Amino acid sequence: MAISAVRIDERVAGVEVTDAELIVRLRDGCRLAAPLDWFPRLKSATPAERANWEAAAAGLGIHWPDIDEDIGVAGLLRASAPEAA
């Protein structure tokens, strides 16, 4: 039986900010979601400001120029990882 390698690419492919969550899609297909309460600047931003994002740090981060907010993928991955027992 052949085992195919899983390709991991933690660079940002897409971002959505709802009234409740920050949702980040990575290039490898992973979807990360975090409560918007964790990000006060994003929570208080307008929908237009939330929608105006750009990839930063070679795709390993997200920057919102209108509100000067930066969030790294590594932090989101750590926050979404299950806690060790």
Short mmCIF file of N, CA and C in Angstrom, two decimals:
data_model
loop_
_atom_site.label_atom_id
_atom_site.label_comp_id
_atom_site.label_asym_id
_atom_site.label_seq_id
_atom_site.Cartn_x
_atom_site.Cartn_y
_atom_site.Cartn_z
N MET A 1 0.84 -1.17 0.00
CA MET A 1 0.00 0.00 0.00
C MET A 1 0.89 1.24 0.00
N ALA A 2 0.67 2.13 -0.91
CA ALA A 2 1.45 3.35 -1.00
C ALA A 2 0.85 4.43 -0.10
N ILE A 3 1.73 5.13 0.54
CA ILE A 3 1.30 6.24 1.38
C ILE A 3 1.69 7.53 0.68
N SER A 4 0.71 8.37 0.45
CA SER A 4 1.01 9.64 -0.22
C SER A 4 1.41 10.67 0.83
N ALA A 5 2.33 11.50 0.46
CA ALA A 5 2.79 12.55 1.37
C ALA A 5 1.76 13.66 1.46
N VAL A 6 1.57 14.16 2.65
CA VAL A 6 0.70 15.30 2.85
C VAL A 6 1.53 16.55 2.65
N ARG A 7 1.05 17.40 1.81
CA ARG A 7 1.78 18.62 1.53
C ARG A 7 1.28 19.73 2.46
N ILE A 8 2.16 20.26 3.27
CA ILE A 8 1.80 21.30 4.22
C ILE A 8 2.27 22.64 3.69
N ASP A 9 1.35 23.57 3.62
CA ASP A 9 1.66 24.93 3.18
C ASP A 9 0.86 25.88 4.06
N GLU A 10 1.53 26.48 5.02
CA GLU A 10 0.86 27.32 6.02
C GLU A 10 0.69 28.77 5.58
N ARG A 11 0.87 29.02 4.29
CA ARG A 11 0.68 30.39 3.80
C ARG A 11 -0.80 30.69 3.61
N VAL A 12 -1.16 31.94 3.80
CA VAL A 12 -2.54 32.38 3.73
C VAL A 12 -3.06 32.34 2.28
N ALA A 13 -4.24 31.74 2.11
CA ALA A 13 -4.89 31.72 0.81
C ALA A 13 -6.12 32.61 0.80
N GLY A 14 -6.75 32.78 1.95
CA GLY A 14 -7.96 33.59 2.02
C GLY A 14 -8.30 33.94 3.45
N VAL A 15 -9.01 35.05 3.61
CA VAL A 15 -9.40 35.53 4.94
C VAL A 15 -10.84 36.00 4.88
N GLU A 16 -11.60 35.63 5.89
CA GLU A 16 -12.97 36.12 6.04
C GLU A 16 -13.13 36.56 7.49
N VAL A 17 -13.73 37.71 7.69
CA VAL A 17 -14.00 38.19 9.04
C VAL A 17 -15.51 38.39 9.14
N THR A 18 -16.14 37.58 9.98
CA THR A 18 -17.58 37.73 10.22
C THR A 18 -17.76 38.56 11.50
N ASP A 19 -18.98 38.74 11.92
CA ASP A 19 -19.22 39.45 13.17
C ASP A 19 -18.80 38.63 14.39
N ALA A 20 -18.54 37.34 14.20
CA ALA A 20 -18.20 36.47 15.32
C ALA A 20 -16.82 35.83 15.22
N GLU A 21 -16.27 35.68 13.99
CA GLU A 21 -15.04 34.90 13.82
C GLU A 21 -14.09 35.50 12.80
N LEU A 22 -12.82 35.18 13.01
CA LEU A 22 -11.79 35.36 11.99
C LEU A 22 -11.56 33.98 11.40
N ILE A 23 -11.74 33.85 10.09
CA ILE A 23 -11.57 32.57 9.41
C ILE A 23 -10.45 32.73 8.39
N VAL A 24 -9.45 31.85 8.51
CA VAL A 24 -8.29 31.91 7.62
C VAL A 24 -8.16 30.58 6.90
N ARG A 25 -8.11 30.63 5.57
CA ARG A 25 -7.86 29.43 4.76
C ARG A 25 -6.39 29.44 4.37
N LEU A 26 -5.74 28.31 4.55
CA LEU A 26 -4.34 28.19 4.17
C LEU A 26 -4.23 27.51 2.82
N ARG A 27 -3.08 27.65 2.20
CA ARG A 27 -2.88 27.07 0.86
C ARG A 27 -2.97 25.55 0.86
N ASP A 28 -2.71 24.93 2.00
CA ASP A 28 -2.79 23.46 2.06
C ASP A 28 -4.21 22.97 2.29
N GLY A 29 -5.18 23.90 2.35
CA GLY A 29 -6.58 23.53 2.53
C GLY A 29 -7.06 23.61 3.96
N CYS A 30 -6.17 23.81 4.90
CA CYS A 30 -6.54 23.93 6.30
C CYS A 30 -7.38 25.18 6.49
N ARG A 31 -8.35 25.09 7.38
CA ARG A 31 -9.22 26.23 7.71
C ARG A 31 -9.08 26.47 9.20
N LEU A 32 -8.70 27.68 9.57
CA LEU A 32 -8.55 28.06 10.96
C LEU A 32 -9.61 29.09 11.30
N ALA A 33 -10.24 28.95 12.45
CA ALA A 33 -11.23 29.93 12.89
C ALA A 33 -10.95 30.28 14.34
N ALA A 34 -11.08 31.55 14.66
CA ALA A 34 -10.87 32.03 16.03
C ALA A 34 -11.95 33.06 16.34
N PRO A 35 -12.34 33.15 17.60
CA PRO A 35 -13.36 34.14 17.97
C PRO A 35 -12.86 35.56 17.71
N LEU A 36 -13.72 36.38 17.18
CA LEU A 36 -13.35 37.76 16.90
C LEU A 36 -13.04 38.53 18.18
N ASP A 37 -13.55 38.07 19.30
CA ASP A 37 -13.26 38.70 20.59
C ASP A 37 -11.76 38.71 20.89
N TRP A 38 -11.00 37.81 20.30
CA TRP A 38 -9.54 37.76 20.51
C TRP A 38 -8.84 38.92 19.83
N PHE A 39 -9.51 39.59 18.91
CA PHE A 39 -8.88 40.63 18.09
C PHE A 39 -9.70 41.92 18.16
N PRO A 40 -9.52 42.71 19.22
CA PRO A 40 -10.35 43.90 19.43
C PRO A 40 -10.34 44.89 18.26
N ARG A 41 -9.19 45.07 17.60
CA ARG A 41 -9.16 46.01 16.46
C ARG A 41 -10.03 45.52 15.32
N LEU A 42 -9.95 44.23 15.04
CA LEU A 42 -10.81 43.69 13.97
C LEU A 42 -12.27 43.76 14.36
N LYS A 43 -12.55 43.47 15.62
CA LYS A 43 -13.95 43.48 16.08
C LYS A 43 -14.57 44.87 15.93
N SER A 44 -13.79 45.91 16.21
CA SER A 44 -14.34 47.26 16.13
C SER A 44 -14.23 47.88 14.73
N ALA A 45 -13.60 47.18 13.80
CA ALA A 45 -13.43 47.70 12.43
C ALA A 45 -14.73 47.58 11.64
N THR A 46 -14.83 48.39 10.62
CA THR A 46 -16.00 48.33 9.72
C THR A 46 -15.85 47.11 8.80
N PRO A 47 -16.93 46.67 8.19
CA PRO A 47 -16.82 45.56 7.23
C PRO A 47 -15.81 45.86 6.11
N ALA A 48 -15.78 47.09 5.63
CA ALA A 48 -14.83 47.44 4.57
C ALA A 48 -13.39 47.35 5.07
N GLU A 49 -13.13 47.80 6.29
CA GLU A 49 -11.78 47.70 6.86
C GLU A 49 -11.38 46.24 7.07
N ARG A 50 -12.32 45.42 7.51
CA ARG A 50 -12.05 43.99 7.72
C ARG A 50 -11.74 43.28 6.40
N ALA A 51 -12.41 43.71 5.34
CA ALA A 51 -12.23 43.07 4.04
C ALA A 51 -10.93 43.47 3.36
N ASN A 52 -10.33 44.58 3.79
CA ASN A 52 -9.09 45.07 3.17
C ASN A 52 -7.88 44.50 3.90
N TRP A 53 -7.53 43.26 3.55
CA TRP A 53 -6.38 42.60 4.15
C TRP A 53 -5.36 42.28 3.07
N GLU A 54 -4.14 42.01 3.50
CA GLU A 54 -3.10 41.58 2.57
C GLU A 54 -2.21 40.57 3.27
N ALA A 55 -1.67 39.66 2.48
CA ALA A 55 -0.72 38.69 3.04
C ALA A 55 0.55 39.43 3.44
N ALA A 56 1.13 39.01 4.55
CA ALA A 56 2.36 39.62 5.05
C ALA A 56 3.34 38.51 5.42
N ALA A 57 4.57 38.87 5.62
CA ALA A 57 5.61 37.92 6.05
C ALA A 57 5.65 36.69 5.13
N ALA A 58 5.74 36.95 3.84
CA ALA A 58 5.82 35.88 2.83
C ALA A 58 4.62 34.95 2.89
N GLY A 59 3.47 35.49 3.27
CA GLY A 59 2.24 34.69 3.31
C GLY A 59 1.99 34.02 4.64
N LEU A 60 2.88 34.20 5.60
CA LEU A 60 2.72 33.57 6.91
C LEU A 60 2.03 34.47 7.92
N GLY A 61 1.54 35.60 7.44
CA GLY A 61 0.83 36.54 8.30
C GLY A 61 -0.21 37.29 7.50
N ILE A 62 -1.02 38.05 8.22
CA ILE A 62 -2.08 38.84 7.61
C ILE A 62 -1.96 40.26 8.16
N HIS A 63 -2.11 41.24 7.27
CA HIS A 63 -2.03 42.64 7.67
C HIS A 63 -3.27 43.36 7.17
N TRP A 64 -3.88 44.17 8.05
CA TRP A 64 -5.01 45.02 7.72
C TRP A 64 -4.51 46.46 7.78
N PRO A 65 -4.18 47.06 6.64
CA PRO A 65 -3.57 48.39 6.64
C PRO A 65 -4.47 49.49 7.20
N ASP A 66 -5.77 49.39 7.03
CA ASP A 66 -6.67 50.44 7.49
C ASP A 66 -6.72 50.56 9.01
N ILE A 67 -6.43 49.45 9.71
CA ILE A 67 -6.50 49.47 11.18
C ILE A 67 -5.16 49.11 11.81
N ASP A 68 -4.13 48.94 10.98
CA ASP A 68 -2.78 48.61 11.44
C ASP A 68 -2.77 47.38 12.36
N GLU A 69 -3.39 46.31 11.91
CA GLU A 69 -3.45 45.04 12.66
C GLU A 69 -2.68 43.99 11.90
N ASP A 70 -1.90 43.20 12.64
CA ASP A 70 -1.12 42.09 12.07
C ASP A 70 -1.38 40.84 12.90
N ILE A 71 -1.63 39.73 12.20
CA ILE A 71 -1.84 38.45 12.87
C ILE A 71 -1.03 37.41 12.12
N GLY A 72 -0.28 36.60 12.87
CA GLY A 72 0.54 35.55 12.29
C GLY A 72 -0.17 34.21 12.26
N VAL A 73 0.07 33.44 11.23
CA VAL A 73 -0.52 32.11 11.10
C VAL A 73 -0.04 31.20 12.23
N ALA A 74 1.22 31.31 12.61
CA ALA A 74 1.76 30.44 13.67
C ALA A 74 0.97 30.59 14.96
N GLY A 75 0.62 31.81 15.31
CA GLY A 75 -0.18 32.04 16.52
C GLY A 75 -1.56 31.43 16.41
N LEU A 76 -2.18 31.54 15.24
CA LEU A 76 -3.49 30.93 15.04
C LEU A 76 -3.41 29.41 15.12
N LEU A 77 -2.35 28.84 14.56
CA LEU A 77 -2.18 27.39 14.63
C LEU A 77 -2.00 26.93 16.07
N ARG A 78 -1.19 27.66 16.84
CA ARG A 78 -1.00 27.30 18.26
C ARG A 78 -2.31 27.42 19.03
N ALA A 79 -3.05 28.48 18.77
CA ALA A 79 -4.30 28.70 19.49
C ALA A 79 -5.37 27.66 19.14
N SER A 80 -5.31 27.12 17.93
CA SER A 80 -6.32 26.15 17.51
C SER A 80 -5.91 24.71 17.78
N ALA A 81 -4.66 24.49 18.21
CA ALA A 81 -4.19 23.13 18.49
C ALA A 81 -4.86 22.60 19.76
N PRO A 82 -5.20 21.32 19.78
CA PRO A 82 -5.79 20.75 20.98
C PRO A 82 -4.78 20.80 22.14
N GLU A 83 -5.30 21.07 23.33
CA GLU A 83 -4.41 21.12 24.49
C GLU A 83 -3.97 19.72 24.87
N ALA A 84 -2.73 19.63 25.32
CA ALA A 84 -2.20 18.34 25.77
C ALA A 84 -2.84 17.98 27.10
N ALA A 85 -3.12 16.73 27.27
CA ALA A 85 -3.76 16.27 28.52
C ALA A 85 -2.75 16.14 29.62
#
